[in-house]
XYZ file of C-alpha atoms in Angstrom:
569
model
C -24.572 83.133 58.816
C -27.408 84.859 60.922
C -25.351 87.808 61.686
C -24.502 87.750 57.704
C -28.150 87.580 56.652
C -29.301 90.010 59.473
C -26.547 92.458 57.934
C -27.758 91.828 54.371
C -31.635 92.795 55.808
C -30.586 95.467 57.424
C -28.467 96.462 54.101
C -31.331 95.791 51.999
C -33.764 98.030 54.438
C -31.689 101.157 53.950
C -31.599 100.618 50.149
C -35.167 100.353 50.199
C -36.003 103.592 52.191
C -33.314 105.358 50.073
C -35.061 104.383 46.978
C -38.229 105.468 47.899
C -37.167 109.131 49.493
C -35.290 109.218 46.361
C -38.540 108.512 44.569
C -40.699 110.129 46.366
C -38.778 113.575 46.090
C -39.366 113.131 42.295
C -42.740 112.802 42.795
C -44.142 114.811 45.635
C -47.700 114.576 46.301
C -48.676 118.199 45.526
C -51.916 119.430 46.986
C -53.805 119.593 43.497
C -56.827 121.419 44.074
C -55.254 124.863 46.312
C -54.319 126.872 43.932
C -55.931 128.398 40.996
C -54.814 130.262 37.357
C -53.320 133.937 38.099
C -55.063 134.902 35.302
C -58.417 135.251 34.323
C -57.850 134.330 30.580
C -57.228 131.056 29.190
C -53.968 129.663 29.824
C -51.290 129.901 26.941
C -48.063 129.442 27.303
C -45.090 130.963 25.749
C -42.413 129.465 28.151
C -42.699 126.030 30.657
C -40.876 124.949 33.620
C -37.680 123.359 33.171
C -37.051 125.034 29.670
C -33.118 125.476 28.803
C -32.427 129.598 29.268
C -28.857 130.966 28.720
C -27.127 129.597 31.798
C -30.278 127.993 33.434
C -33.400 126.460 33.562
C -36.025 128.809 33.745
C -38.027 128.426 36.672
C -41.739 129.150 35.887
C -44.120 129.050 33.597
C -44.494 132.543 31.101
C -48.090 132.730 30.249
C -49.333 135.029 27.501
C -51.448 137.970 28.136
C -53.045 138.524 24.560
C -50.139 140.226 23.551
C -51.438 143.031 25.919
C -50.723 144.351 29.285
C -53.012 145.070 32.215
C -54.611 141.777 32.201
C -55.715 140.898 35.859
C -53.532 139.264 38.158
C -54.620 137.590 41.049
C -54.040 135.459 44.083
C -53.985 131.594 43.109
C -54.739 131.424 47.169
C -54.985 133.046 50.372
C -51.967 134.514 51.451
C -49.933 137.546 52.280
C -47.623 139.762 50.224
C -44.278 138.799 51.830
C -41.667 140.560 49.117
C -41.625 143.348 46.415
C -39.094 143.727 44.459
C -38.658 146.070 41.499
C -35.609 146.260 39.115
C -34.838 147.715 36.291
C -33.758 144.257 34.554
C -34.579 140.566 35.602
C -38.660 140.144 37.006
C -38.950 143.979 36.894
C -41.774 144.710 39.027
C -42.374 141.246 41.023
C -44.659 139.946 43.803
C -43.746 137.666 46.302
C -47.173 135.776 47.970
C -46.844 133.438 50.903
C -49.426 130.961 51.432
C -50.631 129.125 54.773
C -49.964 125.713 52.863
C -45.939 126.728 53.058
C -45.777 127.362 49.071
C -44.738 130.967 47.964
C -46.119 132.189 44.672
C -44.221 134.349 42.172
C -45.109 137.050 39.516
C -42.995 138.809 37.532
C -42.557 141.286 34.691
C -45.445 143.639 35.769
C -47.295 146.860 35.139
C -48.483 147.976 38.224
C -49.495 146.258 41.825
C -53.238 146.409 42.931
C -54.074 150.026 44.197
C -52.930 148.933 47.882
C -49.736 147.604 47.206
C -49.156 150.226 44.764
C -49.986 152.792 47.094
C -47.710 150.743 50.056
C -44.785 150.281 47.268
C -44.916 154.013 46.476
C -44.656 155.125 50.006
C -41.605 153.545 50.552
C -39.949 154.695 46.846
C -40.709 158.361 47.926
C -39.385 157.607 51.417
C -35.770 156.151 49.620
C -36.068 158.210 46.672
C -35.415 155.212 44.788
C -37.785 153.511 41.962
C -35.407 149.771 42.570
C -36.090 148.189 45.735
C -36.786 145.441 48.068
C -39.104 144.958 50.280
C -40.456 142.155 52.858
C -43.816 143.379 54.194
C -44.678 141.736 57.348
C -47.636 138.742 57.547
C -50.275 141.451 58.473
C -49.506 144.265 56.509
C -50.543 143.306 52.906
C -53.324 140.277 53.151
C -54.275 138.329 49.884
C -57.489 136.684 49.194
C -57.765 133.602 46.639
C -59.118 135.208 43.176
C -58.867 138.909 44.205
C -57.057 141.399 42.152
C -52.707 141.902 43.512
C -51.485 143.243 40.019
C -51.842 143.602 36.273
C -49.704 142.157 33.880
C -46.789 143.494 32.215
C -43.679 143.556 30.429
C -40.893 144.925 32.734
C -37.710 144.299 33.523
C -35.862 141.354 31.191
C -39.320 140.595 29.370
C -38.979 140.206 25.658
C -43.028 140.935 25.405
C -46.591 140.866 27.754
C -46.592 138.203 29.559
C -46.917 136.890 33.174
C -43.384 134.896 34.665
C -45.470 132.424 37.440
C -44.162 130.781 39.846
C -44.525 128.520 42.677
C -41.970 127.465 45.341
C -41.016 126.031 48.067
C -40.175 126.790 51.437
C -36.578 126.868 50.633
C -37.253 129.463 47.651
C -36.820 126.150 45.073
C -39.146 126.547 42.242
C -41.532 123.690 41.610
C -43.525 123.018 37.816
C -46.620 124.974 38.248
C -48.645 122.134 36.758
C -47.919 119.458 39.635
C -50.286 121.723 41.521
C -52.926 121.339 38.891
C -52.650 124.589 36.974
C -53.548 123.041 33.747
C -52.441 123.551 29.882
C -53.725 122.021 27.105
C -51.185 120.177 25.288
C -52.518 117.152 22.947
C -48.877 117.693 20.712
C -46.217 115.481 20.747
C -42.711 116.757 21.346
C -40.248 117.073 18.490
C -36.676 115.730 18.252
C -35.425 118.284 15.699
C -31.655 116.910 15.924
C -29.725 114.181 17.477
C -25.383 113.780 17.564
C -22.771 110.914 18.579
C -19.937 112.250 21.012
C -16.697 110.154 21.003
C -14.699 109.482 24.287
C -11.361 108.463 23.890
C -8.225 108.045 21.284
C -9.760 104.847 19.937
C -13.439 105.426 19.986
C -15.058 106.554 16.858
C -18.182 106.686 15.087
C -18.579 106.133 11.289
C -14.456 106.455 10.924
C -13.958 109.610 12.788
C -13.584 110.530 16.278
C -15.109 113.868 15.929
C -18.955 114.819 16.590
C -21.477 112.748 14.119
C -24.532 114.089 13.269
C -27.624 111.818 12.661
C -29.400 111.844 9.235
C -33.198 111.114 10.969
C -36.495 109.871 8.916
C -39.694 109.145 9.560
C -40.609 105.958 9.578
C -43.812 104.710 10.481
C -44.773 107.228 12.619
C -41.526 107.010 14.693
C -38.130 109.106 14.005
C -35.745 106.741 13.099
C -31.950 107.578 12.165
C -30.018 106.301 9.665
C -27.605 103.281 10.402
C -24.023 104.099 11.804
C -20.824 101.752 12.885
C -19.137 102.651 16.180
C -16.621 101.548 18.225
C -15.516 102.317 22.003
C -17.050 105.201 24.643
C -19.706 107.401 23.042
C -22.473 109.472 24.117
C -25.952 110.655 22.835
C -27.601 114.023 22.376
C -30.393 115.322 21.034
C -32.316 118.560 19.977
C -35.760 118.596 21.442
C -38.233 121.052 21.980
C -41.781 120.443 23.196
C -45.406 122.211 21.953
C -48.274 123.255 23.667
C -52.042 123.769 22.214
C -52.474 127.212 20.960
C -48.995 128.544 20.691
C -46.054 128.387 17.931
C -43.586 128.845 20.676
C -40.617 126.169 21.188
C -40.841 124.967 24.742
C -39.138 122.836 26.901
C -39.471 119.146 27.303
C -40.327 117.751 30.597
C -38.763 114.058 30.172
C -35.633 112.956 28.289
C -34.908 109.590 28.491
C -33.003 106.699 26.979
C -32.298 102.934 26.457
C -30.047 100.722 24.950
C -31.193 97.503 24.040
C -34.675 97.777 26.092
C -32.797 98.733 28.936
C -32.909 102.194 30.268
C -29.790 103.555 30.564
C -30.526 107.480 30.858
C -33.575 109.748 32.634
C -34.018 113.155 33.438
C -36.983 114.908 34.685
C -37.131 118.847 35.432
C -39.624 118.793 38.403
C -37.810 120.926 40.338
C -34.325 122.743 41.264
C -32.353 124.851 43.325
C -31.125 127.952 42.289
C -27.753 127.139 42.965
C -27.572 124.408 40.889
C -29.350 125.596 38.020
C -25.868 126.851 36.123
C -24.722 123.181 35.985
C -27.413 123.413 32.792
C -24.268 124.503 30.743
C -22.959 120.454 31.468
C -26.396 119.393 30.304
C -26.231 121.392 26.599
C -23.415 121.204 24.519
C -22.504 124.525 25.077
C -20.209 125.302 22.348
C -22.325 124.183 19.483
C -24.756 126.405 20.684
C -23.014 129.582 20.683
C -21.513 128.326 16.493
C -25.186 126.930 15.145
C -27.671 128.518 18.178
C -28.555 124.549 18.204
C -29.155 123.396 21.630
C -28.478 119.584 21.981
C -29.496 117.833 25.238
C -26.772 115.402 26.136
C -28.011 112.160 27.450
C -25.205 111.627 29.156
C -23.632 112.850 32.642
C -20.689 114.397 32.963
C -17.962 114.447 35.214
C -18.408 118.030 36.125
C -21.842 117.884 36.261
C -23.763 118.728 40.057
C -27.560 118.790 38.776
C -30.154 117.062 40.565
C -32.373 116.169 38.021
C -31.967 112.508 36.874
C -33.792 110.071 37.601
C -32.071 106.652 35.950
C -28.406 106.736 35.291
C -26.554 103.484 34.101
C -22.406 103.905 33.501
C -23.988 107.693 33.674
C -25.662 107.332 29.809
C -22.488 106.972 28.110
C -22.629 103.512 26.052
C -19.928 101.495 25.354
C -20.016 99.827 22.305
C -18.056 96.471 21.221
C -17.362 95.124 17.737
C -19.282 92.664 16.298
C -22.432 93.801 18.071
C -25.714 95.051 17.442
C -27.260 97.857 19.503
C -31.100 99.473 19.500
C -30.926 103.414 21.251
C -34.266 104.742 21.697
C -33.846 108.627 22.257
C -37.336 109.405 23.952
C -38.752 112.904 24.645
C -41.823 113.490 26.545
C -44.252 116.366 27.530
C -46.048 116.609 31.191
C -48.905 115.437 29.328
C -47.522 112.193 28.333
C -47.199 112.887 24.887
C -43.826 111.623 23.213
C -42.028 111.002 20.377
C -39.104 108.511 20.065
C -35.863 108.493 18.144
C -34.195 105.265 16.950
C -30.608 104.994 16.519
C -29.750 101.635 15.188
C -25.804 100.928 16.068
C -23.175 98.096 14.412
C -20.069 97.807 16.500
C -17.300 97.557 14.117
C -13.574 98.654 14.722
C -12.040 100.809 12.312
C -8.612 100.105 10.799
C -8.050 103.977 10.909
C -9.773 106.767 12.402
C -10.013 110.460 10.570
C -9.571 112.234 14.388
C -10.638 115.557 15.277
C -8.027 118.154 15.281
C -6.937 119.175 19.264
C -6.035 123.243 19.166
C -3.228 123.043 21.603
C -1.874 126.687 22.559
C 0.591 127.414 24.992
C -1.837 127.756 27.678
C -3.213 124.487 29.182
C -5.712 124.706 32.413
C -6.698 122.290 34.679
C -10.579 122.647 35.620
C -9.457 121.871 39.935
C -6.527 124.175 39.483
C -6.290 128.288 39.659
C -5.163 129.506 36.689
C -3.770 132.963 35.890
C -2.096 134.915 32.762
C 0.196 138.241 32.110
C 1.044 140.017 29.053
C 2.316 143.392 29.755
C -0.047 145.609 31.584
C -2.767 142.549 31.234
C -3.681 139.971 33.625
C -6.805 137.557 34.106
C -6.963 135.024 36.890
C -9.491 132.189 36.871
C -10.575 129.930 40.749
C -10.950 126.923 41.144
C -13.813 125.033 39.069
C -14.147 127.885 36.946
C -14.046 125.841 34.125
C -16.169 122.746 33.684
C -13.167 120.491 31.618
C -9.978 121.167 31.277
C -9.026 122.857 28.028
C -6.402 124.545 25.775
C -6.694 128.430 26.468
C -6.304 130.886 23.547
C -4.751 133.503 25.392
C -3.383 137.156 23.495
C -2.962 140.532 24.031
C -1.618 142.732 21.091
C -1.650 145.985 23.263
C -5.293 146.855 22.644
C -7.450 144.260 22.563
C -7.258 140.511 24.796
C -8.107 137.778 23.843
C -9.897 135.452 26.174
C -10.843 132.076 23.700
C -13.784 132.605 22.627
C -17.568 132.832 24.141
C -17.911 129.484 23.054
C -16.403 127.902 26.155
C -19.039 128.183 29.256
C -17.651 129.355 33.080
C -19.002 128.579 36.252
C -17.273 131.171 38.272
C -16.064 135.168 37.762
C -12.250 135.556 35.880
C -10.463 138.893 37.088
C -9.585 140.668 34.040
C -7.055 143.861 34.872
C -5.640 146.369 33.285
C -3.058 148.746 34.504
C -3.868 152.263 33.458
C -0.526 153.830 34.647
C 0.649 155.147 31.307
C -3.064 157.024 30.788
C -2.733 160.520 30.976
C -4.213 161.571 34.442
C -7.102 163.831 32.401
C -8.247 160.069 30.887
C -7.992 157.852 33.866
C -11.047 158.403 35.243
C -12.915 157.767 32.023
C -11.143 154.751 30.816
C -13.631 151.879 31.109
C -13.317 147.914 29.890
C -15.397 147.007 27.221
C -16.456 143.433 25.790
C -15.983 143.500 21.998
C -18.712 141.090 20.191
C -18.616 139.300 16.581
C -19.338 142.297 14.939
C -17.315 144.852 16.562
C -19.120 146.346 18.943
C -18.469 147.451 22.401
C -20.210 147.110 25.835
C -19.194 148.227 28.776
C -17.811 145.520 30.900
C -18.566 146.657 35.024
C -15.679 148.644 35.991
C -14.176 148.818 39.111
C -11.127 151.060 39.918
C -8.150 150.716 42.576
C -5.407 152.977 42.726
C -3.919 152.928 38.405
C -5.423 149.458 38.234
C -8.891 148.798 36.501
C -10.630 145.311 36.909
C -14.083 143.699 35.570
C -15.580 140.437 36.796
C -17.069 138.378 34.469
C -18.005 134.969 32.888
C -18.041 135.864 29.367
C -15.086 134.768 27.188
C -14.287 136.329 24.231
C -12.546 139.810 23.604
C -12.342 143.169 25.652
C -10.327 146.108 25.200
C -9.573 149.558 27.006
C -12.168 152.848 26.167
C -13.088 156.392 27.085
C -16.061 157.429 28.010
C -15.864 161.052 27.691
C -19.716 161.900 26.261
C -22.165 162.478 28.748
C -25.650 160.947 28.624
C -28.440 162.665 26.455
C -31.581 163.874 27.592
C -34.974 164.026 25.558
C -38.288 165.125 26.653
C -40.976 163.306 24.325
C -43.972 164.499 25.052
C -44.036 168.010 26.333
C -41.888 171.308 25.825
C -40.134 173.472 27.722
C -42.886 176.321 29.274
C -45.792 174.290 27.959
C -48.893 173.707 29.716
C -49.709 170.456 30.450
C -52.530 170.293 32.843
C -54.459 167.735 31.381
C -51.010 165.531 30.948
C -51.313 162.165 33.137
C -47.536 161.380 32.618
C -43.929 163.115 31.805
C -41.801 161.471 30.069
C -38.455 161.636 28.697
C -35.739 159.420 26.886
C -32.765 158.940 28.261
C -29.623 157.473 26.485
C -25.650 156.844 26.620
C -23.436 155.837 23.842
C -21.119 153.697 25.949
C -20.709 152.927 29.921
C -24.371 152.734 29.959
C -26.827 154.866 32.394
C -25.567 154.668 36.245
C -28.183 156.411 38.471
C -30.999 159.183 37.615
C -32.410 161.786 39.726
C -36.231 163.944 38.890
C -37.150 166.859 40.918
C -40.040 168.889 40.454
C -39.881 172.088 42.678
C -37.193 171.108 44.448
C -38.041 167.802 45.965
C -37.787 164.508 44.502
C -40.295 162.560 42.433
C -40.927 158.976 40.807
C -39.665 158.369 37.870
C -40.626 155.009 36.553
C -37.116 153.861 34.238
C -37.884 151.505 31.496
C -34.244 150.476 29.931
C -35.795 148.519 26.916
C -37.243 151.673 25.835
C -34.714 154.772 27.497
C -37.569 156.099 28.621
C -38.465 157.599 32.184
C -41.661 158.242 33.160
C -43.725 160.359 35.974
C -47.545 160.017 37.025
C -48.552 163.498 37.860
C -51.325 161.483 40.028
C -48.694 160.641 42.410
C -49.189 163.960 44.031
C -51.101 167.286 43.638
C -48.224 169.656 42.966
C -48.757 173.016 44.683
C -48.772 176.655 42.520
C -49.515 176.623 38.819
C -45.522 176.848 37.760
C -43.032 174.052 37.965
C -39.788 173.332 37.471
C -38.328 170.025 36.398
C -35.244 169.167 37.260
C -33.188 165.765 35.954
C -30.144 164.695 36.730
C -28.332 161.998 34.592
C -25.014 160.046 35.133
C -23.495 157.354 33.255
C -20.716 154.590 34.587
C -17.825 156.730 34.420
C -19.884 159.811 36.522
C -20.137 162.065 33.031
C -23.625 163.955 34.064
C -26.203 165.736 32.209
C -28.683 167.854 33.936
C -32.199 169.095 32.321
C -34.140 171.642 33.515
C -37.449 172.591 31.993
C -40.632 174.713 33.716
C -44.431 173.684 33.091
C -47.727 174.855 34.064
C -50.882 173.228 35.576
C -53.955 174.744 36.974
């Protein structure tokens, strides 16, 4: 018996400790008074921390800039510059601070870097003759003070307006929520729950006589959301459509807290504090996926499933589903909460009762069935498409066809974790075609994009994890070139900036090369708007006549060249 109960201690010690590094990695105890805004301007936020993007969580906070750019940026503390990277898509132009404290802080979707980085960041473009790149300045080479100027806002790269994307990480590069730090928003709003559904599990389960998915009717009562009554029977699950709002902003922003009970007893809790980039895909087991891409509805399930790797919850009982038995009574609260505490509650008031029949959901079964755990691959003539292991999150009936021009993959309804192979074999092309044949996606309304093309031997392949439908094309046009603001044998000396618009109706722009004179020079690409531009303040050009040269090639190497001359005094 001593050994027993010194077992059961020793047992009940681990649990203990477990429980509270569990706990206490939910709740770190952030230094709150470090850091400071990155802007000068009050803080208004058009995106928060957490919030569900296509195929993850996005990891910062977006904070307007007065629907302008060039808004100050600056250090939120001492630090060093310790990466710069610039792309055409994704953060754009992006600044990488490292702090003494072992937090990095993150800015994307620029204009321009203070006049020493810029002039650093330019040194090293001319030296690669690249505008893209990386770079990882060492600890003494670009210094940062707390509230001095590093950059000024933007909208480049994947920005969909002005704004600043900040972050804050740690030191293994996993983004944290800004405001544990004590950047603070004003938020006196209550979430909304704008929809809520019943799932079914199971041949016998159903809710309100039918197996397949039951949305809520929801009221408010009382100052509460309350749903209307339903009768269930067996395995089912919860989700619900919630958004949060901020002070000052229309925008629809994430929640921070999603939690429910069952009876008073919580059965379900997540909490977006923080998350590894390699996880963050796994948000495509957290949203009903496939509703989303029919109604552009996204509904949090409150439920965990079997595929599902994130991190994020915080309470899990039978993993949310509820299991509900006739002849009983059940009380679901659905409740959604903001970092400011702010919430709003959804009742769903439940009567077990088994149903003599049940209207069930009609299965699509096609010849095709895949196992999540398994490899799976399909042929059809000169067609084949290959899927790993886990590429799929369930396992599922494939809609698989290929009528000699276009394939059918399913449809983009159906979410992938890992790249499918798609390849086509080109043998048959005449030999004057092959090397302009690309894949193309084909969307709802007919539309091609080019698909990334890769080319072995008569074989073309394009890795992807996009259902839906591609097809073979030829690229034979090569890309247009359009000066915008200046003409051939104009003068321009008291021009700041070239600039010219650059488009391609199909494979999309590969690579672009400007030369004034002969040698190489910067032009800034922005895709959103075709348009290339050059600072004639990055260099005093020598003589009084110029000539531009620029070279443009698309995805299947079609190339345009432009050449133009220009004066300056």
């Amino acid at each position: 018996m001593i050994i027993f109960a010194a077992i059961m201690r020793r047992i009940l010690s681990i649990s203990i400790v477990l429980f509270s590094f569990l706990n206490g990695f939910a709740q770190a105890n952030y230094p709150k008074d470090y850091f400071r805004s990155p802007l000068e301007v009050p803080l208004i936020l058009s995106g928060t921390f957490g919030e569900l993007r296509t195929n993850h969580f996005h990891g910062g906070l977006d904070i307007k800039t007065q629907q302008r750019e060039g808004l100050n940026v600056v250090g939120i503390a001492d630090g060093y510059v310790s990466r710069i990277k610039i792309q055409h898509w994704g953060y754009g132009k992006a600044l990488y601070v490292t702090h003494p404290n072992g937090y990095t802080s993150v800015y994307g979707h620029l204009k321009k870097f203070a006049p020493e980085i810029e002039m650093y960041v330019k040194k090293h473009q001319y030296a690669k003759e690249s505008y893209t790149l990386e770079l990882f300045p060492k600890a003494n080479e670009l210094k940062v003070e707390k509230g001095k100027l590093i950059a000024y806002s933007g909208n480049s790269g994947s920005s969909g307006g002005p704004h600043v994307h900040f972050e804050i990480r740690d030191g293994k590069s996993n983004p944290i929520n800004p405001m544990f730090f004590g950047i603070d928003i004003p938020d006196s709003q209550n979430p909304l729950i704008r929809a809520g559904v019943v799932y079914s599990f199971g041949d016998s389960t159903h809710v309100d006589g039918t197996n397949d998915i039951k949305e809520l009717i929801i009221k408010n009562k009382n100052g509460n959301l309350v749903a209307n009554p339903i009768e269930a029977y067996g395995k089912i699950g919860i989700g619900v459509n919630a958004v949060d709002k901020l002070d000052g902003a229309l925008n629809n922003n994430g929640i921070f807290n999603l939690q429910m009970t069952v009876n008073g007893k919580k059965v379900y809790e997540h909490e977006v504090n923080t998350f590894s980039f390699a996880e963050t895909r796994y948000i495509n087991t957290l949203v009903d996926y496939e509703r989303y891409y029919q109604k552009r509805q996204k509904i949090q399930k409150c439920f965990v499933e079997p595929s599902n790797k994130l991190s994020i919850y915080r309470a899990l009982e039978n993993n949310g589903y509820i299991n509900i038995e006739d002849g009983l009574s059940y009380n679901i609260e659905v409740i959604a909460k903001d970092f400011k505490g702010n919430i709003t509650k959804l009742i769903i008031p439940i009567k077990g009762k088994k149903a003599d029949k049940i209207v069930k959901k009609a299965i699509e079964k096609t010849p095709h069935f895949f196992r999540a755990y398994e490899f799976n691959k399909l042929n059809k003539e000169n067609v084949s498409v290959a899927f790993p292991k886990n590429s799929f999150y369930k396992d599922i009936y494939f809609d698989f066809d290929y009528d000699g021009k276009i394939v059918k993959l399913h449809n983009g309804g159906i979410p992938l974790h890992r790249n499918f192979t798609l390849t086509f074999d080109i043998s048959d092309y005449p030999a004057k075609d092959k090397k302009q044949v690309i894949i193309a996606s084909i969307n709802k309304k007919g539309r091609l994009s080019y698909a990334s093309t890769k080319r072995k031997d008569n074989k073309l392949y394009t890795l992807s994890r996009s259902l839906g439908n591609y097809t073979l094309a030829i690229d034979s046009i090569a890309p247009k070139i359009s000066p915008t603001n200046f003409k051939d044998k104009q003068w321009l000396s008291k021009y700041r900036y070239l600039k010219l618009k650059i488009t391609d109706n199909l494979s999309g722009i590969k690579s672009y090369r400007g030369e004034i004179n002969g040698k190489w020079v910067l032009f800034e690409y922005e895709p959103k708007k075709n348009m290339l531009t050059y600072d004639f303040n990055d260099g005093k050009l020598e003589g009084n006549k110029h000539k531009l040269k620029l070279t443009v090639v698309d995805n299947v190497n079609n190339t345009n060249v432009y050449i133009a001359t220009f004066n300056t005094k």
